[in-house]
PDB file of C-alpha atoms in Angstrom:
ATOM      1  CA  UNK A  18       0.000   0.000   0.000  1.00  0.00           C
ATOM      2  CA  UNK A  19       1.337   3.589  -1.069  1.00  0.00           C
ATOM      3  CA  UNK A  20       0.313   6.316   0.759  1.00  0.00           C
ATOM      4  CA  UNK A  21       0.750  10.344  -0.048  1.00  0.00           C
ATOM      5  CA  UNK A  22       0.951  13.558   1.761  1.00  0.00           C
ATOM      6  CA  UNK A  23      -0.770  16.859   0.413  1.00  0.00           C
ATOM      7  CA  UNK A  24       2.493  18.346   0.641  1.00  0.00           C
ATOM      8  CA  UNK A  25       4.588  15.957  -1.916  1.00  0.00           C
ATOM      9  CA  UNK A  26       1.959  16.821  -4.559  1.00  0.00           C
ATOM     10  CA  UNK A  27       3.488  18.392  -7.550  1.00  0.00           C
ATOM     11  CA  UNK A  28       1.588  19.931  -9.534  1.00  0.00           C
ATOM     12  CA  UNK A  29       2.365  19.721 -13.563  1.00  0.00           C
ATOM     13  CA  UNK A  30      -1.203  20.473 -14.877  1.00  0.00           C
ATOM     14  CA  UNK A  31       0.083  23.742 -16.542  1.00  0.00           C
ATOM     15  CA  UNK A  32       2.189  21.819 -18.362  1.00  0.00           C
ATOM     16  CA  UNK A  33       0.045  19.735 -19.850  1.00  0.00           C
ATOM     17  CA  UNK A  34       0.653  17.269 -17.492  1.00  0.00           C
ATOM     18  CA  UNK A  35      -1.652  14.229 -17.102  1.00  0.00           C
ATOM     19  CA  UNK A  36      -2.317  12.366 -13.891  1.00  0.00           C
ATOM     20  CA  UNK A  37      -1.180  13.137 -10.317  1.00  0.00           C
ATOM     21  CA  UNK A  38       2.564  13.931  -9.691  1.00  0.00           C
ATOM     22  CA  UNK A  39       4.448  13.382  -6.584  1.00  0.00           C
ATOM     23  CA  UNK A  40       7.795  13.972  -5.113  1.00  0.00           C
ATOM     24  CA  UNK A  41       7.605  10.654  -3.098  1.00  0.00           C
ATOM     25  CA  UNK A  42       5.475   8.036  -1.984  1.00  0.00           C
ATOM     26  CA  UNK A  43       5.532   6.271   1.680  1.00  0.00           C
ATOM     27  CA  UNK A  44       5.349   2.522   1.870  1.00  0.00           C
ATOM     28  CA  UNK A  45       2.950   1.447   4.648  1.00  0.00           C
ATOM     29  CA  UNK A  46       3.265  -2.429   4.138  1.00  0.00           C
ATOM     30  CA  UNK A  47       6.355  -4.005   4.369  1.00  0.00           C
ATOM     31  CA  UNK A  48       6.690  -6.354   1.538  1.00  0.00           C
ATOM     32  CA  UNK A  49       8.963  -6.874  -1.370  1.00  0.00           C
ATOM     33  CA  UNK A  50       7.838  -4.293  -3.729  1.00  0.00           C
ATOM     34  CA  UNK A  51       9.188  -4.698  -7.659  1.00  0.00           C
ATOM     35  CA  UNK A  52      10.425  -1.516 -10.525  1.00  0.00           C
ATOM     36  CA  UNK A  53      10.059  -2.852 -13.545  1.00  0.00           C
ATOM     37  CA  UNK A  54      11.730  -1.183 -16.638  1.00  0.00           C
ATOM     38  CA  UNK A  55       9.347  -1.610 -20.482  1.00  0.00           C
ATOM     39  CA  UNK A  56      11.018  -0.766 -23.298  1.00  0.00           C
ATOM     40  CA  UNK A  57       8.315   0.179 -25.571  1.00  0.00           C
ATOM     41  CA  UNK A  58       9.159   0.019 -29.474  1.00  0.00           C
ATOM     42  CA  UNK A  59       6.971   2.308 -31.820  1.00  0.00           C
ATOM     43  CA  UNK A  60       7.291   3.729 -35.284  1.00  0.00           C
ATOM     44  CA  UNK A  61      11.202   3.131 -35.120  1.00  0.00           C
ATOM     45  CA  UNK A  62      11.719   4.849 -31.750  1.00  0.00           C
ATOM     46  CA  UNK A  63      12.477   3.323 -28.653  1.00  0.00           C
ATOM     47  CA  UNK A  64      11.968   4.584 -25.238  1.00  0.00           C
ATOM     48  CA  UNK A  65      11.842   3.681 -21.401  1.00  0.00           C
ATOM     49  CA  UNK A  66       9.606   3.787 -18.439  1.00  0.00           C
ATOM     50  CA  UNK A  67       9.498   2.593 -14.983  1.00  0.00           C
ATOM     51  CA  UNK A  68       6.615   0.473 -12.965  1.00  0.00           C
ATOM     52  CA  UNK A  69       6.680   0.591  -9.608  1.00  0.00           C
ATOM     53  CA  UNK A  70       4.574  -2.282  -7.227  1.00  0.00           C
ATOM     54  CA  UNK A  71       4.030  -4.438  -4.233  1.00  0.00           C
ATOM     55  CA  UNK A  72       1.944  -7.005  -5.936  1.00  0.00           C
ATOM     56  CA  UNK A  73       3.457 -10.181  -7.304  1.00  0.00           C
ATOM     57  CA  UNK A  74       0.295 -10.383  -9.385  1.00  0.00           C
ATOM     58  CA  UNK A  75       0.448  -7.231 -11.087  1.00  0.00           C
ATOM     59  CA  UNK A  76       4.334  -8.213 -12.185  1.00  0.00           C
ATOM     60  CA  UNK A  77       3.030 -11.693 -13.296  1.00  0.00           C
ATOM     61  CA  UNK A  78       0.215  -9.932 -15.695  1.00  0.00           C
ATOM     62  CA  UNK A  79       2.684  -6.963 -16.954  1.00  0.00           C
ATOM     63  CA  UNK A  80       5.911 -10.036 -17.777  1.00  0.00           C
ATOM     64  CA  UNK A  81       3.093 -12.190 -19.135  1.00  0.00           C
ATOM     65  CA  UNK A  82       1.506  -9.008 -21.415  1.00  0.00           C
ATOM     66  CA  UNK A  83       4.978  -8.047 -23.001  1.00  0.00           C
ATOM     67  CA  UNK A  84       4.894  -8.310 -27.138  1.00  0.00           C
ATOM     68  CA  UNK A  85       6.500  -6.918 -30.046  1.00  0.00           C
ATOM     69  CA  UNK A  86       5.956  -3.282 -28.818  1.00  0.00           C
ATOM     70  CA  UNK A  87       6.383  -3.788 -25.231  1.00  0.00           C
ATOM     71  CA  UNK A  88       9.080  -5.660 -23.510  1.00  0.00           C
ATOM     72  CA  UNK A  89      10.104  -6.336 -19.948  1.00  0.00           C
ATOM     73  CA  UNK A  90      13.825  -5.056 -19.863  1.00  0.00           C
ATOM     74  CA  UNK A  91      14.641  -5.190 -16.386  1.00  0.00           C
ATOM     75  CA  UNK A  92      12.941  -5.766 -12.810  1.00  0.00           C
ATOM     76  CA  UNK A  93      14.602  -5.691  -9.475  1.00  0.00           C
ATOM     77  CA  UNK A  94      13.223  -6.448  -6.029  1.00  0.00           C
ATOM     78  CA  UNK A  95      13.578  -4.349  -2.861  1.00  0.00           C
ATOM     79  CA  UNK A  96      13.058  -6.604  -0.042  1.00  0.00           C
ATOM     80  CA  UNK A  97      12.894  -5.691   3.581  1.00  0.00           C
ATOM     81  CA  UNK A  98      14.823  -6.781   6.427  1.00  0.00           C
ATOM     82  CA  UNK A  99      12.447 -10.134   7.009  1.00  0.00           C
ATOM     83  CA  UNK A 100      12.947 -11.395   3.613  1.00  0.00           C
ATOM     84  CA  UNK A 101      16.558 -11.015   3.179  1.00  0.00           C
ATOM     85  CA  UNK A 102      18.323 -11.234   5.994  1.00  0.00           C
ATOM     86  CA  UNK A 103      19.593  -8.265   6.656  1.00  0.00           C
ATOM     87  CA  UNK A 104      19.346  -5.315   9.062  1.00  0.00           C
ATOM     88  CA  UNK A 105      17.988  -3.186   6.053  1.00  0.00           C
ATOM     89  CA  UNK A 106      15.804  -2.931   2.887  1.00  0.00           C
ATOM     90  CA  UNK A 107      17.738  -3.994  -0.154  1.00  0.00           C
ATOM     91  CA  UNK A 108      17.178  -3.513  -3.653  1.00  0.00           C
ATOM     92  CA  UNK A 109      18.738  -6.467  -6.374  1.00  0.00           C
ATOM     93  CA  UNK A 110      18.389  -8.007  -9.889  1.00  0.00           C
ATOM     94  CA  UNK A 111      15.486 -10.332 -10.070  1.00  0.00           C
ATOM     95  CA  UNK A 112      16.659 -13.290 -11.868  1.00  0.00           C
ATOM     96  CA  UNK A 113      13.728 -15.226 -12.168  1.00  0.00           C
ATOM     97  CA  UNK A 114       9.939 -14.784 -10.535  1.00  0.00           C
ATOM     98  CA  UNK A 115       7.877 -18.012 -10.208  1.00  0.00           C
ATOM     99  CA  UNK A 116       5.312 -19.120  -7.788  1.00  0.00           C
ATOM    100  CA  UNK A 117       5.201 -22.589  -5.992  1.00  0.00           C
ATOM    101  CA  UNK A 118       3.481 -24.857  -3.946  1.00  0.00           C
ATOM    102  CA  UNK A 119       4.062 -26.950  -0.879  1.00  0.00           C
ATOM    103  CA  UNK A 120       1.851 -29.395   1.211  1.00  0.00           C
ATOM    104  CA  UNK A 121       3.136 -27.911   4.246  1.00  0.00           C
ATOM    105  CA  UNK A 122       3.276 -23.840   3.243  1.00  0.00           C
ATOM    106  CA  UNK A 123       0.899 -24.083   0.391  1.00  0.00           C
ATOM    107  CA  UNK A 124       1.328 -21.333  -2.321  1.00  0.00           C
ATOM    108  CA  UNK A 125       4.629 -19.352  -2.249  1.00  0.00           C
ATOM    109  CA  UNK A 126       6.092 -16.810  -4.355  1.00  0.00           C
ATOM    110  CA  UNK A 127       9.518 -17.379  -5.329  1.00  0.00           C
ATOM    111  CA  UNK A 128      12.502 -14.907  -6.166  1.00  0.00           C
ATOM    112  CA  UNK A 129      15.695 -15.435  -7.580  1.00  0.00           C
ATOM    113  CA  UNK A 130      18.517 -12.512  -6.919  1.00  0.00           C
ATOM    114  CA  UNK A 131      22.060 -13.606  -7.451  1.00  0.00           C
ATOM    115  CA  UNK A 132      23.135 -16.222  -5.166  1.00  0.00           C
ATOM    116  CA  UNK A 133      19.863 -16.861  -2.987  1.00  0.00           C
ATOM    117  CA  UNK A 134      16.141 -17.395  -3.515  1.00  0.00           C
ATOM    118  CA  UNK A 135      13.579 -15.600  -1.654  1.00  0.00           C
ATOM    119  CA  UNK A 136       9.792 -17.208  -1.062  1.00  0.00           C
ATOM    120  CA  UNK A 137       6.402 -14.850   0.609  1.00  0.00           C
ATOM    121  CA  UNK A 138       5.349 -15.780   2.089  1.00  0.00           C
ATOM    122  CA  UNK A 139       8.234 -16.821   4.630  1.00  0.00           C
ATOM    123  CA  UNK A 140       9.096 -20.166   4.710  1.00  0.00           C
ATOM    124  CA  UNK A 141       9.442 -21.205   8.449  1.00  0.00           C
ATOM    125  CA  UNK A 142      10.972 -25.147   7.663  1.00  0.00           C
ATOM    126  CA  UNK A 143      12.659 -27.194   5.039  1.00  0.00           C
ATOM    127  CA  UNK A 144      11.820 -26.094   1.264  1.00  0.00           C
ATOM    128  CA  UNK A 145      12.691 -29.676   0.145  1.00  0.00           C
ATOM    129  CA  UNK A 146       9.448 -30.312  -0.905  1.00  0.00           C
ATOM    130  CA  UNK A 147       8.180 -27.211  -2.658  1.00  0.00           C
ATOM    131  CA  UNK A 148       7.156 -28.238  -6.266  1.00  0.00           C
ATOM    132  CA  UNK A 149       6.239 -25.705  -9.239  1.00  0.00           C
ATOM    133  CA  UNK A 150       2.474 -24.878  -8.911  1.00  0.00           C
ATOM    134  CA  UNK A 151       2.235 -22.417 -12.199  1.00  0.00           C
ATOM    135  CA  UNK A 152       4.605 -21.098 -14.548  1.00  0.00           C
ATOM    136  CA  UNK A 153       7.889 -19.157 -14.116  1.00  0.00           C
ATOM    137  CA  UNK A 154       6.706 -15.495 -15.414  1.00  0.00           C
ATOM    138  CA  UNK A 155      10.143 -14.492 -15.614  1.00  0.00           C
ATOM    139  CA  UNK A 156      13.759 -15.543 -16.390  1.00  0.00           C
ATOM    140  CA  UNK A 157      16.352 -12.808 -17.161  1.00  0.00           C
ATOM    141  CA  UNK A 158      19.121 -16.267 -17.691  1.00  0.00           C
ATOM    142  CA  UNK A 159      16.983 -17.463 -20.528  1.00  0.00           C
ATOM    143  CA  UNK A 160      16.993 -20.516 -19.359  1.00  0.00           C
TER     144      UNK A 160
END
């Protein structure tokens, strides 16, 4: 969940702005939260923007939407201290997004960042068992 304050409100409207503008967002839920980068290819010109969300879902539909004139170039994962490990949030590479499924946990999303997978929700045992419940949306290895 993103929240705003009247006070980060930018507003661009004499611009010709559309939408609402903000200098920053606040995070009230403390989950892994995704940017993804689209390269979008039209009449010969390439260009760039950024999505920014919390829900695994919403990654799953923009990775599986992708075609010839938009493309998933990029995604990283910020993860807070509970999922990785680590006194702090930390932002990495997302190597590959999949979700799973386990008898004991039942469905899990999993994350791949270089040299350790992630699962939400938190696994609290062995992952020996987990087996692949859907596809894998996304695999920057190709593989």
């Amino acid at each position: 969940m993103y929240m705003t304050r009247q006070e980060a409100y930018v507003d661009l409207s004499a611009l010709g702005a559309e939408g609402l503008h903000w200098r920053y967002v606040e995070h009230s839920m403390h989950a892994p939260w995704f940017y993804i980068t689209l390269t979008r290819h039209s009449d010969g010109y390439t260009s760039r923007t950024m999505l920014q969300t919390m829900d695994p879902a919403v990654l799953a539909t923009v990775i599986c939407s992708a075609s010839n004139e938009l493309s998933v170039t990029d995604v990283m994962i910020v993860t807070p201290p509970y999922v990785n490990g680590t006194p702090s949030w930390q932002m990495e590479k997302l190597w590959e997004f999949s979700q799973c499924h386990s008898e004991e946990h039942g469905s899990l999303d999993s994350y791949l960042v270089t040299g350790k997978r992630y699962y939400t929700p938190e696994l609290a045992s062995d992952i020996e068992y987990i087996k692949l419940e859907k596809c894998i949306y996304y695999n920057a290895l190709g593989i």
